[in-house]
mmCIF file of C-alpha atoms in Angstrom:
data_model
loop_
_atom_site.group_PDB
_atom_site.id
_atom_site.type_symbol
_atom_site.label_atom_id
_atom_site.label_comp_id
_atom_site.label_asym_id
_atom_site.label_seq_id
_atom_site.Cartn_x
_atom_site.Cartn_y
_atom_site.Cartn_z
ATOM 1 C CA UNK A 155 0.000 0.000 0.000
ATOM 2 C CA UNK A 156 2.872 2.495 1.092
ATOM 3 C CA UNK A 157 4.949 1.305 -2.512
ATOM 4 C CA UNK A 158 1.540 2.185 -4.515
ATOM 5 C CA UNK A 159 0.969 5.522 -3.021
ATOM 6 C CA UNK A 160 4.942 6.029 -3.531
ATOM 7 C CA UNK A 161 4.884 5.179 -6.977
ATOM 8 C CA UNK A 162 1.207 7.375 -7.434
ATOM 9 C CA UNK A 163 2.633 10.369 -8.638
ATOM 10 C CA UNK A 164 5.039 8.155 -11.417
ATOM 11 C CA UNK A 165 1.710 6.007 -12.330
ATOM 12 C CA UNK A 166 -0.381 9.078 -12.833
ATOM 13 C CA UNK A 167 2.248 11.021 -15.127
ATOM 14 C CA UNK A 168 2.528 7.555 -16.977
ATOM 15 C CA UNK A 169 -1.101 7.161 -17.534
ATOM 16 C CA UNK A 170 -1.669 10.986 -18.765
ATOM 17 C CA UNK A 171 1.513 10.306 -21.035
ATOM 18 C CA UNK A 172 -0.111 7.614 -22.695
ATOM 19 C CA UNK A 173 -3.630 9.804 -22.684
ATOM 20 C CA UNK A 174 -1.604 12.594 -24.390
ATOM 21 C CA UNK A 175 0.027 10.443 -26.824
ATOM 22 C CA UNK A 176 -3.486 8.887 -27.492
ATOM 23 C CA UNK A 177 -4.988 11.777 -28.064
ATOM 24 C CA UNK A 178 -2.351 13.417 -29.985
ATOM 25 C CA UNK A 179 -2.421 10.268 -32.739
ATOM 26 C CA UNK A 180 -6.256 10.640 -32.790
ATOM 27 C CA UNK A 181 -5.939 14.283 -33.894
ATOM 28 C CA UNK A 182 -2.900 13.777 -36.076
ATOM 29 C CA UNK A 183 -5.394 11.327 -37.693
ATOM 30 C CA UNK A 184 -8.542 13.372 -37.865
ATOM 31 C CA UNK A 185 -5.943 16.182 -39.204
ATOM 32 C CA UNK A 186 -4.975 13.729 -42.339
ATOM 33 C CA UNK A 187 -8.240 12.958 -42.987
ATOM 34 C CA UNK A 188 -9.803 16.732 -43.453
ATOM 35 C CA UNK A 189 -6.534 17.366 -45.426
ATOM 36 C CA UNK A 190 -7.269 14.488 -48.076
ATOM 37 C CA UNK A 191 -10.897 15.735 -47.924
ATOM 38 C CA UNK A 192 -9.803 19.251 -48.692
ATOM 39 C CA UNK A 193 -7.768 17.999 -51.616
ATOM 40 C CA UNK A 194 -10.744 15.816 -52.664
ATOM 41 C CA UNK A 195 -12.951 19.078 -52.748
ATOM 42 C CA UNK A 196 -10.357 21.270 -54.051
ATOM 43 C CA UNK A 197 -9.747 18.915 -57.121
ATOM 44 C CA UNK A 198 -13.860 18.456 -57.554
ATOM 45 C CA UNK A 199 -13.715 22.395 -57.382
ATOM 46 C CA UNK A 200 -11.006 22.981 -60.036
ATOM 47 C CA UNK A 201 -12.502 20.502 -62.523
ATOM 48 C CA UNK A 202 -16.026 22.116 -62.286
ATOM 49 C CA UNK A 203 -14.106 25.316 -63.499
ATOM 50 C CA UNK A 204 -12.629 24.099 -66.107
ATOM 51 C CA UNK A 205 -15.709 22.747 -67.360
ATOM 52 C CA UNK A 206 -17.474 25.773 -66.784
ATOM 53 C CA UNK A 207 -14.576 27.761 -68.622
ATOM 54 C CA UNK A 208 -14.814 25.394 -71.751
ATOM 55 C CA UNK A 209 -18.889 25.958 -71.295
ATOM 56 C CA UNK A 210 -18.496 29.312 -71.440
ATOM 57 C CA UNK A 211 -16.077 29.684 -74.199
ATOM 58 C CA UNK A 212 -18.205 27.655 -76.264
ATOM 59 C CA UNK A 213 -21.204 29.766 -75.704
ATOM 60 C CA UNK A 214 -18.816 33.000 -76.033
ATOM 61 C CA UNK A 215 -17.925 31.187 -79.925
ATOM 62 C CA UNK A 216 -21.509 30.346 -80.903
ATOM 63 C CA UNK A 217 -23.254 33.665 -79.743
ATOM 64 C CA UNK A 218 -20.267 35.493 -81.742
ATOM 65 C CA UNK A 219 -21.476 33.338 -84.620
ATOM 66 C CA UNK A 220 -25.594 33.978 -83.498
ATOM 67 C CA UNK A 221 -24.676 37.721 -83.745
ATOM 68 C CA UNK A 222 -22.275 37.878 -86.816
ATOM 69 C CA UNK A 223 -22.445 40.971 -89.427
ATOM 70 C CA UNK A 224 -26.273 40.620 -90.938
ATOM 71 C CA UNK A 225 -26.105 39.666 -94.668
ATOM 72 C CA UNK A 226 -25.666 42.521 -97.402
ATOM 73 C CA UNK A 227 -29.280 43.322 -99.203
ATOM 74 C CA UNK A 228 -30.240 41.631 -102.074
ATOM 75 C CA UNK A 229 -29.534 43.235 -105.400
ATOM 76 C CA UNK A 230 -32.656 45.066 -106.959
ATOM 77 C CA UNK A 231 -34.643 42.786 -109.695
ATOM 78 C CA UNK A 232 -33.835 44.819 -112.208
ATOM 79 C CA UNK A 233 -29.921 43.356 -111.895
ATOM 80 C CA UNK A 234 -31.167 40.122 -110.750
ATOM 81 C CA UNK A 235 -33.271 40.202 -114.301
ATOM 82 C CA UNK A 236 -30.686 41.596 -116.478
ATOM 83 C CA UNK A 237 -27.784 39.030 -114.989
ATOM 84 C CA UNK A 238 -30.216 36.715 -115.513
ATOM 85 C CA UNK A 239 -30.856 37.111 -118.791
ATOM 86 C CA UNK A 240 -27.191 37.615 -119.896
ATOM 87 C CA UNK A 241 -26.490 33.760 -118.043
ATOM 88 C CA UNK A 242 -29.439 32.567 -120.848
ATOM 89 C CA UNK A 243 -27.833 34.086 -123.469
ATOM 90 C CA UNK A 244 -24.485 32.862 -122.672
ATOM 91 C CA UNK A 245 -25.802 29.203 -121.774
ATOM 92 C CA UNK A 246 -27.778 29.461 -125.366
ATOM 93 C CA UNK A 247 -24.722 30.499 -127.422
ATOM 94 C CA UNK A 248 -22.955 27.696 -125.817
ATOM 95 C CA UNK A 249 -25.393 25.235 -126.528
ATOM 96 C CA UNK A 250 -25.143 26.187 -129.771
ATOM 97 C CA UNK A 251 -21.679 26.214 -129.990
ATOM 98 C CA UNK A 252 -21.962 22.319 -128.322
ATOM 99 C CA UNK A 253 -24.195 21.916 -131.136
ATOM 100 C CA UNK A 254 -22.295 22.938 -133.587
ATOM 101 C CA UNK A 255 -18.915 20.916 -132.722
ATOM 102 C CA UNK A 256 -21.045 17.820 -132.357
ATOM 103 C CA UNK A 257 -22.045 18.087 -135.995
ATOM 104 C CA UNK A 258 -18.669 18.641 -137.564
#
């Protein structure tokens, strides 16, 4: 009884050391673990912006397309007519020419 009240004081100090080191592990553990979790997120996080950047640089290309310079007028009739008629005459005086060739 006297030896185990002697040795109290060591016994304690040996027990908390062991608590301490306990306890230290456990949070050295727990500190890992919401590190890998934060580098988990943090990777989820950067490849959802990069997708969104491609997204967005898509949508950027085809609204630059959706909004492009609006098409020149169409030429009057009266050009559309005479060009027209000048494509007849030439496809006429070719057919003849055709014609011609095929019967010499």
């Amino acid at each position: 009884r006297r030896r185990r009240l002697r040795r109290l004081r060591r016994n304690v100090l040996r027990v908390q050391a062991v608590w301490r080191g306990f306890c230290g592990r456990r949070d050295a553990l727990a500190t890992k673990a919401a590190r890998f979790r934060l580098v988990l997120a943090l990777r989820c996080l950067v490849r959802i912006r990069r997708r969104n950047a491609a997204r967005r640089t898509w949508r950027e290309g085809v609204m630059a397309k959706y909004r492009r310079a609006p098409e020149p007028p169409a030429p009057p009739r009266e050009a559309l007519a005479r060009e027209l008629g000048a494509l007849a005459l030439e496809y006429t005086r070719r057919r003849a020419e055709v014609e011609r060739l095929r019967t010499e």
